[in-house]
CSV table of C-alpha atoms in Angstrom, one decimal:
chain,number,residue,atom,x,y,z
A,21,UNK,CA,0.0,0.0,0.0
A,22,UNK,CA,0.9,3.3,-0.5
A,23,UNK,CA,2.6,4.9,2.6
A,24,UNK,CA,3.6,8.4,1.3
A,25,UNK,CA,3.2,10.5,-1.8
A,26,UNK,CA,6.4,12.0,-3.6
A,27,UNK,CA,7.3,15.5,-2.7
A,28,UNK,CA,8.2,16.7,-6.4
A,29,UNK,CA,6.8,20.0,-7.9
A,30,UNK,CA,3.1,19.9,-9.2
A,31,UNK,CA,2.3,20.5,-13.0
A,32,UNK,CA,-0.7,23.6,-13.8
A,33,UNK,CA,-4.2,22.1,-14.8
A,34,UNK,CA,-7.5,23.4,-14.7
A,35,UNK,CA,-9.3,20.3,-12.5
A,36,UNK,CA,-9.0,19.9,-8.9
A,37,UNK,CA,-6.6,17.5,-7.9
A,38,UNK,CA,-6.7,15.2,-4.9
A,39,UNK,CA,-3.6,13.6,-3.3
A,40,UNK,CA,-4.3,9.7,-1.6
A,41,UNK,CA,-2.8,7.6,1.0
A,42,UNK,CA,-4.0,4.3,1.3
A,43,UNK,CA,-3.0,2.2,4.4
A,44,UNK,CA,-3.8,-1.0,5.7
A,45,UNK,CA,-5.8,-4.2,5.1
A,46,UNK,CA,-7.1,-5.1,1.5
A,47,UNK,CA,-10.3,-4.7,2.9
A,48,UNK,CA,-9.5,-0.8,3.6
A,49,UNK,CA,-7.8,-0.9,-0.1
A,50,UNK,CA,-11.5,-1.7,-1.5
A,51,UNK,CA,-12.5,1.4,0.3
A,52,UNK,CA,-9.5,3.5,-1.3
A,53,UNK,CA,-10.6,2.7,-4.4
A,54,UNK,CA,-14.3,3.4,-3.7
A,55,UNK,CA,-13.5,6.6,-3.0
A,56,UNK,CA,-11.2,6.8,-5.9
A,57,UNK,CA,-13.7,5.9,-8.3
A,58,UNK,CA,-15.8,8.4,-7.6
A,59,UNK,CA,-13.2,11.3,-7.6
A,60,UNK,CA,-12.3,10.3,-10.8
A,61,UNK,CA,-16.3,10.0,-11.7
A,62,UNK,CA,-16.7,13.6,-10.1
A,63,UNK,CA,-13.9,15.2,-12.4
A,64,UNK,CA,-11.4,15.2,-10.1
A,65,UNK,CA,-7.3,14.4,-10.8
A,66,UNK,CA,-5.4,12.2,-8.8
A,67,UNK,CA,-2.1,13.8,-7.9
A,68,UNK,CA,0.9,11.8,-8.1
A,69,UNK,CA,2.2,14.4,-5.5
A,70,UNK,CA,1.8,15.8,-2.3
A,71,UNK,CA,2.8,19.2,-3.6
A,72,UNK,CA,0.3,18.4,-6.8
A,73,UNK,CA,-2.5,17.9,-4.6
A,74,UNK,CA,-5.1,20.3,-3.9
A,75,UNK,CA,-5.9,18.4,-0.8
A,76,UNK,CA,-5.2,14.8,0.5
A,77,UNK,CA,-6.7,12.2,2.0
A,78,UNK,CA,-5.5,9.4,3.9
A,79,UNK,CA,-7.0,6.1,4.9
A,80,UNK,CA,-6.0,4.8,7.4
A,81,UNK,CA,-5.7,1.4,9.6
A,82,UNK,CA,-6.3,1.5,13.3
A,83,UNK,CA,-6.2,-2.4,14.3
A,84,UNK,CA,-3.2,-2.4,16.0
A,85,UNK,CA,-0.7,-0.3,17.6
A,86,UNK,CA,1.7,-0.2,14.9
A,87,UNK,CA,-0.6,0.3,12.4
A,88,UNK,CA,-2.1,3.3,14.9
A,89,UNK,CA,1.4,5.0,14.8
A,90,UNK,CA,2.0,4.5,10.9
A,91,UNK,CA,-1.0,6.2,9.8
A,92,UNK,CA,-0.3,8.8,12.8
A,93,UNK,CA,2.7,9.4,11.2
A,94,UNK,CA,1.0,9.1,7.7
A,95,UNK,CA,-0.9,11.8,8.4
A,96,UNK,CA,1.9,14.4,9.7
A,97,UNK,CA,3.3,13.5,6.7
A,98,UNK,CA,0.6,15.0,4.6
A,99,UNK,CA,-0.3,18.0,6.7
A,100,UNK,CA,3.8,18.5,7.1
A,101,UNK,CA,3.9,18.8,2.4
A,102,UNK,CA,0.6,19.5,2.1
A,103,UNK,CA,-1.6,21.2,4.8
A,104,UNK,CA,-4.8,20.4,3.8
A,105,UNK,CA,-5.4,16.8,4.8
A,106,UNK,CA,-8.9,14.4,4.9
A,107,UNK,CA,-8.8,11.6,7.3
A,108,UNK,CA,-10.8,8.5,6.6
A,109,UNK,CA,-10.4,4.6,7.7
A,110,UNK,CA,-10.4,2.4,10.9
A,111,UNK,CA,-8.3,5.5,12.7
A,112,UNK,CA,-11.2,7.2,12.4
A,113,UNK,CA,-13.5,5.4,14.5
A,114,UNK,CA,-11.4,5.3,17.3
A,115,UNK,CA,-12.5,8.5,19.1
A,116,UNK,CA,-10.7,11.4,19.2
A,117,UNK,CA,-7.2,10.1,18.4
A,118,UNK,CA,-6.6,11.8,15.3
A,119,UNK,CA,-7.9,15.1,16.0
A,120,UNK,CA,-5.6,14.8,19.6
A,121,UNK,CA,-3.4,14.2,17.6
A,122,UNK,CA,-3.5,16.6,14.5
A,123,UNK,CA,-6.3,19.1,15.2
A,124,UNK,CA,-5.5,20.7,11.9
A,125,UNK,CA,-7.0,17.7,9.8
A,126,UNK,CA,-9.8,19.2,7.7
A,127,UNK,CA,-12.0,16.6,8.4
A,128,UNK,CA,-12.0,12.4,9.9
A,129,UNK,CA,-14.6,10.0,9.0
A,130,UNK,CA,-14.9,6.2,10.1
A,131,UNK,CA,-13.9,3.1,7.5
A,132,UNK,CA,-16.2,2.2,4.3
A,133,UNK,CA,-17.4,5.8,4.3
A,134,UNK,CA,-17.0,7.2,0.7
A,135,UNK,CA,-20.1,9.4,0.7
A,136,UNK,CA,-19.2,11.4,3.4
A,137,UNK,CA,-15.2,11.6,2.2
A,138,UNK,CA,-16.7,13.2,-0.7
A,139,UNK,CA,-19.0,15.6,1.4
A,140,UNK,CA,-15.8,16.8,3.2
A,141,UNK,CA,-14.0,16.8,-0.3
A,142,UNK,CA,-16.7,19.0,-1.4
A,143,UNK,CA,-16.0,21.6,1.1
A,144,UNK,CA,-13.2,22.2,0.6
A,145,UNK,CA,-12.7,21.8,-2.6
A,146,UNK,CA,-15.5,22.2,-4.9
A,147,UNK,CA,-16.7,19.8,-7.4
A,148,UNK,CA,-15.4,20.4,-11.3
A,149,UNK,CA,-18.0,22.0,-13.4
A,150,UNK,CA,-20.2,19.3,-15.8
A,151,UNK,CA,-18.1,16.3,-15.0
A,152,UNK,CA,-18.5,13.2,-16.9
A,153,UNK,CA,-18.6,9.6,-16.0
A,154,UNK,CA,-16.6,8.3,-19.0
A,155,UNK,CA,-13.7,9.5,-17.4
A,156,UNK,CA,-14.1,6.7,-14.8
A,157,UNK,CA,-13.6,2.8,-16.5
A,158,UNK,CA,-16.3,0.3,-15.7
A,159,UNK,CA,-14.0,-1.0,-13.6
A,160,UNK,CA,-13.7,2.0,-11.4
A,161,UNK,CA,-9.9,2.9,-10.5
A,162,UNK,CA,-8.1,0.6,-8.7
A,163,UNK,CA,-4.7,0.4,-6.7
A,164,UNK,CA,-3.6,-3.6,-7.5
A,165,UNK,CA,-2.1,-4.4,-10.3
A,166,UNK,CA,-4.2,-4.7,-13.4
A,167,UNK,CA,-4.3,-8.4,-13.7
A,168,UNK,CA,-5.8,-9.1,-10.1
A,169,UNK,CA,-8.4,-7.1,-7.8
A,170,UNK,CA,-9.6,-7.7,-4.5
A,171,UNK,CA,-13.5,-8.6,-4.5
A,172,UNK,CA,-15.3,-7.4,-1.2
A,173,UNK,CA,-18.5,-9.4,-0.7
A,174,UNK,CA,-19.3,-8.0,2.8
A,175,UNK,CA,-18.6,-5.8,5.6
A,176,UNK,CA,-18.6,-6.0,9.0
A,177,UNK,CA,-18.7,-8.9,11.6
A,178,UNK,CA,-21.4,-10.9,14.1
A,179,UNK,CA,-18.1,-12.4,16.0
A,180,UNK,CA,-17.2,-10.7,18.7
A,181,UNK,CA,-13.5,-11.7,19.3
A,182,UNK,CA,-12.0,-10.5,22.2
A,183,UNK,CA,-8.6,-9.8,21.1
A,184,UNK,CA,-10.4,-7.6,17.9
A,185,UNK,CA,-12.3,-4.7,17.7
A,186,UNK,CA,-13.4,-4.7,13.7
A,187,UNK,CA,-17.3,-4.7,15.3
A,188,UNK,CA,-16.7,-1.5,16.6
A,189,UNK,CA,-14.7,-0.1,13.8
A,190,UNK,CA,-17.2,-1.5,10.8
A,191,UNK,CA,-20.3,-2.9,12.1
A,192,UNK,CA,-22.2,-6.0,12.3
A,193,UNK,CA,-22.3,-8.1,9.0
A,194,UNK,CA,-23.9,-6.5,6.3
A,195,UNK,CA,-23.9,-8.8,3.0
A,196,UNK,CA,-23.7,-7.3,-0.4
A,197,UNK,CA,-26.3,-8.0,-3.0
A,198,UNK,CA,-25.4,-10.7,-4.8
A,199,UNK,CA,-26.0,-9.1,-8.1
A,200,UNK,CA,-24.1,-6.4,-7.2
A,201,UNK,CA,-20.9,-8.5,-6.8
A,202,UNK,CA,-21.4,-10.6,-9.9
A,203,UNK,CA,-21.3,-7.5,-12.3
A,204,UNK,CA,-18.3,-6.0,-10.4
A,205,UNK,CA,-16.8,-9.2,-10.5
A,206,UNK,CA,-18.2,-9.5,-14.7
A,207,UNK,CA,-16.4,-5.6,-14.8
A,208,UNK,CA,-13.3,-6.7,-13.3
A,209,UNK,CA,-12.5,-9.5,-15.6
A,210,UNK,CA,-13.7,-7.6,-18.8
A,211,UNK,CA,-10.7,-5.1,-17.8
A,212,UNK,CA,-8.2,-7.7,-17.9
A,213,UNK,CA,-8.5,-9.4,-14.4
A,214,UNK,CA,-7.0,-12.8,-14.4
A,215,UNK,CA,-7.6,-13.3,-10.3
A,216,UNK,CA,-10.4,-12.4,-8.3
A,217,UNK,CA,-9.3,-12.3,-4.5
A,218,UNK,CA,-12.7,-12.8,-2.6
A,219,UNK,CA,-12.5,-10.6,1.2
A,220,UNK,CA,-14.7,-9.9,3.6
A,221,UNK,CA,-14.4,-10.1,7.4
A,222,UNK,CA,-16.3,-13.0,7.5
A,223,UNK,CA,-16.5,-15.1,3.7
A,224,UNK,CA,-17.8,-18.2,5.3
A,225,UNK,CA,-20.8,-16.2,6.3
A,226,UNK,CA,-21.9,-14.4,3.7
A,227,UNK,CA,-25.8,-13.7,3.2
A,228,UNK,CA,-26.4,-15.0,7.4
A,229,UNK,CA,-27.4,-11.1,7.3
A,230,UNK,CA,-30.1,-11.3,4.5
A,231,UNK,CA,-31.2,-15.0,5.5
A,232,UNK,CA,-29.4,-16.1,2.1
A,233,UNK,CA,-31.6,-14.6,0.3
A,234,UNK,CA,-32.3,-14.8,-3.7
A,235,UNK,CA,-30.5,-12.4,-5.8
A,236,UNK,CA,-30.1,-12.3,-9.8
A,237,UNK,CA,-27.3,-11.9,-12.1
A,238,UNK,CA,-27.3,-12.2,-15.9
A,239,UNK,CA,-31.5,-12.8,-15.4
A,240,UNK,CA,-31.1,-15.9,-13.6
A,241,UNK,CA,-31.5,-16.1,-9.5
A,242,UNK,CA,-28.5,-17.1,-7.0
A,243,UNK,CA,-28.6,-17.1,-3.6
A,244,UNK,CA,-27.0,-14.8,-1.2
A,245,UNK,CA,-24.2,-17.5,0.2
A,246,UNK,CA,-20.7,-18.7,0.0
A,247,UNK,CA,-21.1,-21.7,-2.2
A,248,UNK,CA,-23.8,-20.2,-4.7
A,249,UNK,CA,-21.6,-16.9,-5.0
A,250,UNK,CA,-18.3,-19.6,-5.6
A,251,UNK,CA,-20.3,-21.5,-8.4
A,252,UNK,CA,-20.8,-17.9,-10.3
A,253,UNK,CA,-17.9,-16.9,-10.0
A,254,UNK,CA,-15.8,-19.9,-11.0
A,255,UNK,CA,-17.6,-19.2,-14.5
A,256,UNK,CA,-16.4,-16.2,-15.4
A,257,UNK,CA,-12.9,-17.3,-16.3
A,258,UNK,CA,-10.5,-16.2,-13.9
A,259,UNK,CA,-9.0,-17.5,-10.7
A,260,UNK,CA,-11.0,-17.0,-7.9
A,261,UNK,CA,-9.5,-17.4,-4.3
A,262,UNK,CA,-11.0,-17.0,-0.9
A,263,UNK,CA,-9.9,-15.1,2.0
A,264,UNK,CA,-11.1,-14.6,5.9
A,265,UNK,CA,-13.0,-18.1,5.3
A,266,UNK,CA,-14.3,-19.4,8.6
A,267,UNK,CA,-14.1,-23.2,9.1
A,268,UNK,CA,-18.0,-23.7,9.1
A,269,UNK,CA,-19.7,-27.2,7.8
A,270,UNK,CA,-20.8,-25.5,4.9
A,271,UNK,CA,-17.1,-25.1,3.6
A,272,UNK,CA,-16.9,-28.1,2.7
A,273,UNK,CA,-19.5,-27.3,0.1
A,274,UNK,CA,-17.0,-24.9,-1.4
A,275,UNK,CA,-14.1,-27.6,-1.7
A,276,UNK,CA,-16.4,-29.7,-3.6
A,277,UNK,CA,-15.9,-26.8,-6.1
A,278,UNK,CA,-12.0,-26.8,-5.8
A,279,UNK,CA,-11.8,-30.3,-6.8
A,280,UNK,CA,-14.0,-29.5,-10.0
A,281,UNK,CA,-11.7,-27.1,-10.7
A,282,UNK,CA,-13.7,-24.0,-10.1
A,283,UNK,CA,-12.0,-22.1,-8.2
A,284,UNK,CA,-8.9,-22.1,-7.1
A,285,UNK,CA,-7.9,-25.1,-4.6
A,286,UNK,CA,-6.6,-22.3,-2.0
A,287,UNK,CA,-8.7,-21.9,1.3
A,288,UNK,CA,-7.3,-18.9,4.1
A,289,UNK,CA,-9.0,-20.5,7.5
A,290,UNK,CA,-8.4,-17.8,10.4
A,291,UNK,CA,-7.4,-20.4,13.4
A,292,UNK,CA,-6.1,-18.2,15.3
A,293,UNK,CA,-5.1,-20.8,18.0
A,294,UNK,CA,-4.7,-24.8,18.7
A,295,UNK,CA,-5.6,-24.6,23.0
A,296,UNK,CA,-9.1,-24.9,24.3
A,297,UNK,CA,-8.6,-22.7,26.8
A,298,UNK,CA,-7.1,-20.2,24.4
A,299,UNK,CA,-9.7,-20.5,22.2
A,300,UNK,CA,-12.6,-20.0,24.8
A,301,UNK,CA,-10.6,-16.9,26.2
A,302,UNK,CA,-10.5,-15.9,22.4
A,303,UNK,CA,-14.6,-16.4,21.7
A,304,UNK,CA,-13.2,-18.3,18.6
A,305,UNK,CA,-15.5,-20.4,17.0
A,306,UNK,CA,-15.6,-24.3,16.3
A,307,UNK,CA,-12.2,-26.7,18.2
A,308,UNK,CA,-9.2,-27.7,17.8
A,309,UNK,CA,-10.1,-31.7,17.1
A,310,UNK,CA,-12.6,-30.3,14.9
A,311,UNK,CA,-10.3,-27.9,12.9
A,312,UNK,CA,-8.2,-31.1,12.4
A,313,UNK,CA,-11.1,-33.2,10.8
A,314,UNK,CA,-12.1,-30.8,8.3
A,315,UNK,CA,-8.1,-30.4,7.1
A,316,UNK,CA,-8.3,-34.0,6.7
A,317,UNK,CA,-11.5,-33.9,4.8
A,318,UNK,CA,-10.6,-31.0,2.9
A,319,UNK,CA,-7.6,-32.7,1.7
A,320,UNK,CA,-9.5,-35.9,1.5
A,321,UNK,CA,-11.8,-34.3,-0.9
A,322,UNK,CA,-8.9,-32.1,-2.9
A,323,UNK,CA,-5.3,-33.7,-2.9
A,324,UNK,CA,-4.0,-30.1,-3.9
A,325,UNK,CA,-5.9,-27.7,-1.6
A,326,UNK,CA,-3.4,-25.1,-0.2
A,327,UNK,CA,-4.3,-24.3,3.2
A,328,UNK,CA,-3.6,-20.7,4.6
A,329,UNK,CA,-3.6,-19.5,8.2
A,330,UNK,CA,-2.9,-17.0,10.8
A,331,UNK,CA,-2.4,-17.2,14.6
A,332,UNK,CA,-1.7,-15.4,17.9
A,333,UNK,CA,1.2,-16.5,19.9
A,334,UNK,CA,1.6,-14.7,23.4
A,335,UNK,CA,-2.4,-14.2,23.7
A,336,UNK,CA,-2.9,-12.8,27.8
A,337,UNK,CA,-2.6,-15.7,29.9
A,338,UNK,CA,-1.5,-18.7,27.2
A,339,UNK,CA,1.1,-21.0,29.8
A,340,UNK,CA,4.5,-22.7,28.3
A,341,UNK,CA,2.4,-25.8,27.8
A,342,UNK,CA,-0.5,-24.3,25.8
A,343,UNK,CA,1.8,-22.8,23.5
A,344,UNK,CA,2.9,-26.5,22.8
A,345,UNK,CA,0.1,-27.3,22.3
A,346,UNK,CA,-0.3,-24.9,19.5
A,347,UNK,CA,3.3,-26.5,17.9
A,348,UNK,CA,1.3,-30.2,18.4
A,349,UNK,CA,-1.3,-28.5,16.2
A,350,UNK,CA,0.8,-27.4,13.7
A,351,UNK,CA,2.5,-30.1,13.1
A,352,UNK,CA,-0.5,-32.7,12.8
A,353,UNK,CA,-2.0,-30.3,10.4
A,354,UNK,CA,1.1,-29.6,8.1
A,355,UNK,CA,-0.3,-26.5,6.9
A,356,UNK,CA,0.8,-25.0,3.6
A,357,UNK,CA,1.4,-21.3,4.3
A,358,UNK,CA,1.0,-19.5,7.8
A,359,UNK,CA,1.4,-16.5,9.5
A,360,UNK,CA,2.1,-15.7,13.2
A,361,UNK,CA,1.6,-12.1,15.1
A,362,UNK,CA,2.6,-11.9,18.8
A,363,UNK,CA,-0.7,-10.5,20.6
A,364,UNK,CA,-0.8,-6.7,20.4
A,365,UNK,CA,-3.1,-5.1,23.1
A,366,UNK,CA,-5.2,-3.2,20.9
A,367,UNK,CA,-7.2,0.0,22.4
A,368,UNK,CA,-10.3,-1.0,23.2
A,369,UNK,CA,-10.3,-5.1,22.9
A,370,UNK,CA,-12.0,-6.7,25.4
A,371,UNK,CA,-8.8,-9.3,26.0
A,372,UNK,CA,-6.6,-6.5,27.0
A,373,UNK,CA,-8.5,-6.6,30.6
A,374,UNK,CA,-8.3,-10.9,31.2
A,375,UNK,CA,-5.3,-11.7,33.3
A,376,UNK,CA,-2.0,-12.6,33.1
A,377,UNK,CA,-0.7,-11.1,30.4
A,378,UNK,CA,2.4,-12.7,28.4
A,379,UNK,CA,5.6,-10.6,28.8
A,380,UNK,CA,6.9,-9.1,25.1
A,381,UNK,CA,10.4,-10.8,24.9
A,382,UNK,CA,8.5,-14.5,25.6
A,383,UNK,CA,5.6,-13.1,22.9
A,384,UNK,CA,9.1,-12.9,20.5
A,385,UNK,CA,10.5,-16.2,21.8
A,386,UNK,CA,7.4,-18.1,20.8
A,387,UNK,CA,6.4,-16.4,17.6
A,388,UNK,CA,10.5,-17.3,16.3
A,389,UNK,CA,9.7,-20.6,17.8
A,390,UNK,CA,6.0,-21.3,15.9
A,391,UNK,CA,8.0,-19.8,12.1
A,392,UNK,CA,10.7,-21.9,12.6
A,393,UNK,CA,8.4,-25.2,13.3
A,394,UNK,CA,6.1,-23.9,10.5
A,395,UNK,CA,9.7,-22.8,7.7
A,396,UNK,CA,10.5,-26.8,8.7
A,397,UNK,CA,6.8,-27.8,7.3
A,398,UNK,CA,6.7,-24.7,4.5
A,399,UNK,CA,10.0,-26.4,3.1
A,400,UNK,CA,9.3,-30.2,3.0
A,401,UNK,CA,5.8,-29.4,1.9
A,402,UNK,CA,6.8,-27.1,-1.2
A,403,UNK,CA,10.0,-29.6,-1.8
A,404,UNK,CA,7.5,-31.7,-3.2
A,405,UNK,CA,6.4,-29.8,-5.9
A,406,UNK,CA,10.0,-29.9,-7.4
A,407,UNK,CA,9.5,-31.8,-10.8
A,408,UNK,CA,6.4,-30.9,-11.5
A,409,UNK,CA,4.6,-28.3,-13.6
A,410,UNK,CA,2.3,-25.8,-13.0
A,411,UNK,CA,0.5,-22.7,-13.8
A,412,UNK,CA,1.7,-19.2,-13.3
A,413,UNK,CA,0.4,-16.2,-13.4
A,414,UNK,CA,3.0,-13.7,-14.2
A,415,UNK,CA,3.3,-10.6,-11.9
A,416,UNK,CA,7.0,-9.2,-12.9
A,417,UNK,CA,9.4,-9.6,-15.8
A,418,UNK,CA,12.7,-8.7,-16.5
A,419,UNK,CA,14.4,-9.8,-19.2
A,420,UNK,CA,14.8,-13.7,-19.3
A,421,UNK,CA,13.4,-14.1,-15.5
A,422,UNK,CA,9.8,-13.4,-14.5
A,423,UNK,CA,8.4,-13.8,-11.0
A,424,UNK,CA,4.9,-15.6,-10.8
A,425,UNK,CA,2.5,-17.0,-8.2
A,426,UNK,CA,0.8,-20.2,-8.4
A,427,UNK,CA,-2.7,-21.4,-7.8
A,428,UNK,CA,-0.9,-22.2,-4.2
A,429,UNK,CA,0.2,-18.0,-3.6
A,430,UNK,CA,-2.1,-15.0,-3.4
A,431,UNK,CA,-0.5,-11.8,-4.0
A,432,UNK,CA,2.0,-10.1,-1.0
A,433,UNK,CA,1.2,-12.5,1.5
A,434,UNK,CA,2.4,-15.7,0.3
A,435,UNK,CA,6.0,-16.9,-1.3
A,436,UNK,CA,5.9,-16.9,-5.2
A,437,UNK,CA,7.9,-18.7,-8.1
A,438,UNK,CA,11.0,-17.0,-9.6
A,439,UNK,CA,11.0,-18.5,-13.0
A,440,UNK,CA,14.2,-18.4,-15.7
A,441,UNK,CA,14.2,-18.6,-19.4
A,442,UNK,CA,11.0,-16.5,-18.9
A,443,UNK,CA,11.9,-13.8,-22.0
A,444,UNK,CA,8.4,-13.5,-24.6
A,445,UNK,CA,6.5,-13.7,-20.9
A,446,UNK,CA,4.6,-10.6,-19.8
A,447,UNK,CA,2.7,-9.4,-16.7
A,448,UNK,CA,-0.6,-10.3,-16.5
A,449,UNK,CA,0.0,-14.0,-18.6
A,450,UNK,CA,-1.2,-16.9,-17.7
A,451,UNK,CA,2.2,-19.8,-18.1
A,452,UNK,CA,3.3,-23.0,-17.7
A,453,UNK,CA,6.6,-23.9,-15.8
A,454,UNK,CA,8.4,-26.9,-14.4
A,455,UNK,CA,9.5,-26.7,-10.6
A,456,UNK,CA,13.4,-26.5,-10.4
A,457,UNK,CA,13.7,-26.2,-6.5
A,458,UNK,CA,11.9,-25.2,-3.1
A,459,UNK,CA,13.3,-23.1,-0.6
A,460,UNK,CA,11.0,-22.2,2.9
A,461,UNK,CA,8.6,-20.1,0.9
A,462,UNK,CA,9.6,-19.5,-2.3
A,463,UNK,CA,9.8,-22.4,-5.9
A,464,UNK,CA,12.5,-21.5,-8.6
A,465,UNK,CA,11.2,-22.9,-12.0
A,466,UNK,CA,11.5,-22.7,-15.7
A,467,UNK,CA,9.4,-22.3,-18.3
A,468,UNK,CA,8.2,-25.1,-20.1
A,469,UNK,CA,7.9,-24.6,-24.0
A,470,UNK,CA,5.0,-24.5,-25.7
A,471,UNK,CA,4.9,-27.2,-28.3
């Protein structure tokens, strides 16, 4: 994401121009380009540069402390080169922390608020004369890459767990039509999107909200739900892989789609933690015994499912031998690709008040503990991919190398395959290659010629 805008000296035009920073989850980046989108539908120019800009605003991330202090600084940026600054995102919501802490902001809204960024936009600087929509693609303007886009289905969550605060930053669920997401989705892959990243807080329960109700697309109905939304999708063409997917019964549904070659055989499952007691402390759904059958039907069902996950080490309270257990865990379920965040006492989560909270250097002993147990799995599992060849989708080239991600890697989270003799490639192909060799996250490859 975009942390800063270049200081460099802005160019005359006539149309008001609008400087963004756009920080935090891909969830918030769907929000950034809402608000993009209509800017550019409104007349507006995007500056490149601070200087260039007319005014600026920054979205922000406010989940955890880190993230607190880099859109902080984010924003003293702006003010610092620009002065006239718009603050919108999770930050927002958060009281009176920005305005504490910048009172010269023009303005701070909450997250997924693009109509009332543009009212503050507005104000201060008035909307071009006669603008016209054709200056905005039917695509709307985006911040990825042109050959993949993240696809938000919903917003908000009903889980209220007690080391997050997104409830009180976004809301309960609300689902999206149906309808609505097919014919962004349709847009997206006219405009030469070859992967359609599917986010929400919650993807497993999509259309609980709206009782899964009946929705159209193309003049036929679909309901409002995971699997139905999956079996659309998968027929547009383009990879489709799921994020923030709860480990629900229902998923299983949704696999049965991987293994007919849908969508892509790639499931992100949120465990979070392996310990009981952890995992009541948490308000996590489902169990640890339970988690463990699914992965084994999953994989039953589809030899080649990836399986993505993220967990808390260090969470208030979690003893030596609870934190084993979590190694026990992730070594019965040999997961493909993982990520692991010591807890962080966010402002305002409910499990900053429960007792016995970890000290930070043991947080940083266990978390370098769980990646090296999981590098051990990553690198066996990926070592035996060497031989054989798969599909690519080609993100960077230069020269006779390309780098490429599989149907196993979604975009700046996961590892990726650096592939040689890749010259005649470009960005955005689709390619076959042959695996060469496997480190801890990452395949080397060549490609394999086309006959």
């Amino acid at each position: 994401m975009t942390a800063s805008l270049p200081k460099a000296r802005p160019q005359p035009d006539t149309a008001p121009r609008v400087g963004f920073v756009s920080l935090g989850c891909p969830k918030a980046l769907v929000d950034s380009e809402a608000i993009l989108t209509q800017l550019r539908a409104e007349g507006y120019d995007i500056a490149p540069t601070y200087a260039g800009a007319d005014l600026v605003v920054v979205n922000t991330c406010g989940f955890i402390d880190a993230a607190v202090r880099e859109s902080l600084d984010a924003i003293a940026e702006a003010l610092a080169e620009n002065g006239k600054v718009i603050v919108t995102g999770c930050l927002g919501a958060k009281g009176d922390i920005v305005r504490e802490a910048h009172p010269d902001v023009l303005a701070v809204t909450g997250p997924h608020a693009r109509d009332e960024v543009m009212a503050h936009v507005h104000s201060h600087l008035p909307r071009p004369h006669d603008p016209y929509t054709d200056l905005v693609p039917p695509q709307g303007i985006r911040l990825t890459p042109k050959h993949y886009a993240y696809l938000k289905i919903s917003e908000g969550c009903n889980h209220r767990c007690t080391f997050c605060i997104i409830p009180s930053l976004r809301g309960d669920l609300v689902s999206r039509p149906v309808g609505d997401v097919m014919h962004e989705a349709e847009s997206l892959v006219r405009s030469g999107v070859k992967e359609l990243l599917v986010i929400s807080q919650d993807t497993s329960a999509y259309g609980v909200d709206v009782k899964y109700r009946v929705g159209f697309w193309g003049g036929r109905p679909v309901k409002t739900r995971m699997t139905e939304l999956c079996r659309a999708l998968g027929e547009l063409g383009a990879w489709v892989r799921l994020h923030y997917v709860y480990p629900y019964p229902h998923v299983d549904e949704v696999v049965s789609l991987m293994s007919e070659g849908r969508i892509l055989p790639y499931l992100d499952v949120p465990f979070q933690h392996a310990s009981p007691r952890i995992l009541k402390l948490m308000k996590r759904p489902a169990s640890t015994q339970k988690n463990l059958e699914r992965i084994r039907g999953w994989r039953a069902a589809c030899p080649d499912i990836t399986l993505r996950s993220t967990f808390i080490v260090g969470f208030p309270g979690e003893t030596e031998r609870e934190f084993e257990e979590l190694l026990a865990f992730l070594q019965e379920a040999q997961l493909d690709r993982v990520g692991c965040f010591a807890y962080s006492p966010v402002e305002g989560a409910r499990a900053n008040a429960l007792p016995d909270p970890v000290p930070e250097a043991v947080k940083e002993e266990r978390r370098e503990r769980f990646m090296g147990v999981q590098a051990q799995i990553s690198r066996a599992r990926l070592a035996r991919k060497v031989g054989r060849v798969v599909d690519i989708l080609v993100d960077e080239v230069k020269g006779s190398k390309a780098v490429g991600r599989s149907a196993a890697d979604a975009p700046e989270i996961d590892g990726v395959v650096q592939v040689d003799g890749a010259r005649g490639l470009s960005v955005g192909q689709f390619a076959k290659v042959r695996i060469t060799a496997a480190g801890e996250h990452d395949l080397a490859a060549r490609v394999v010629p086309r006959r």
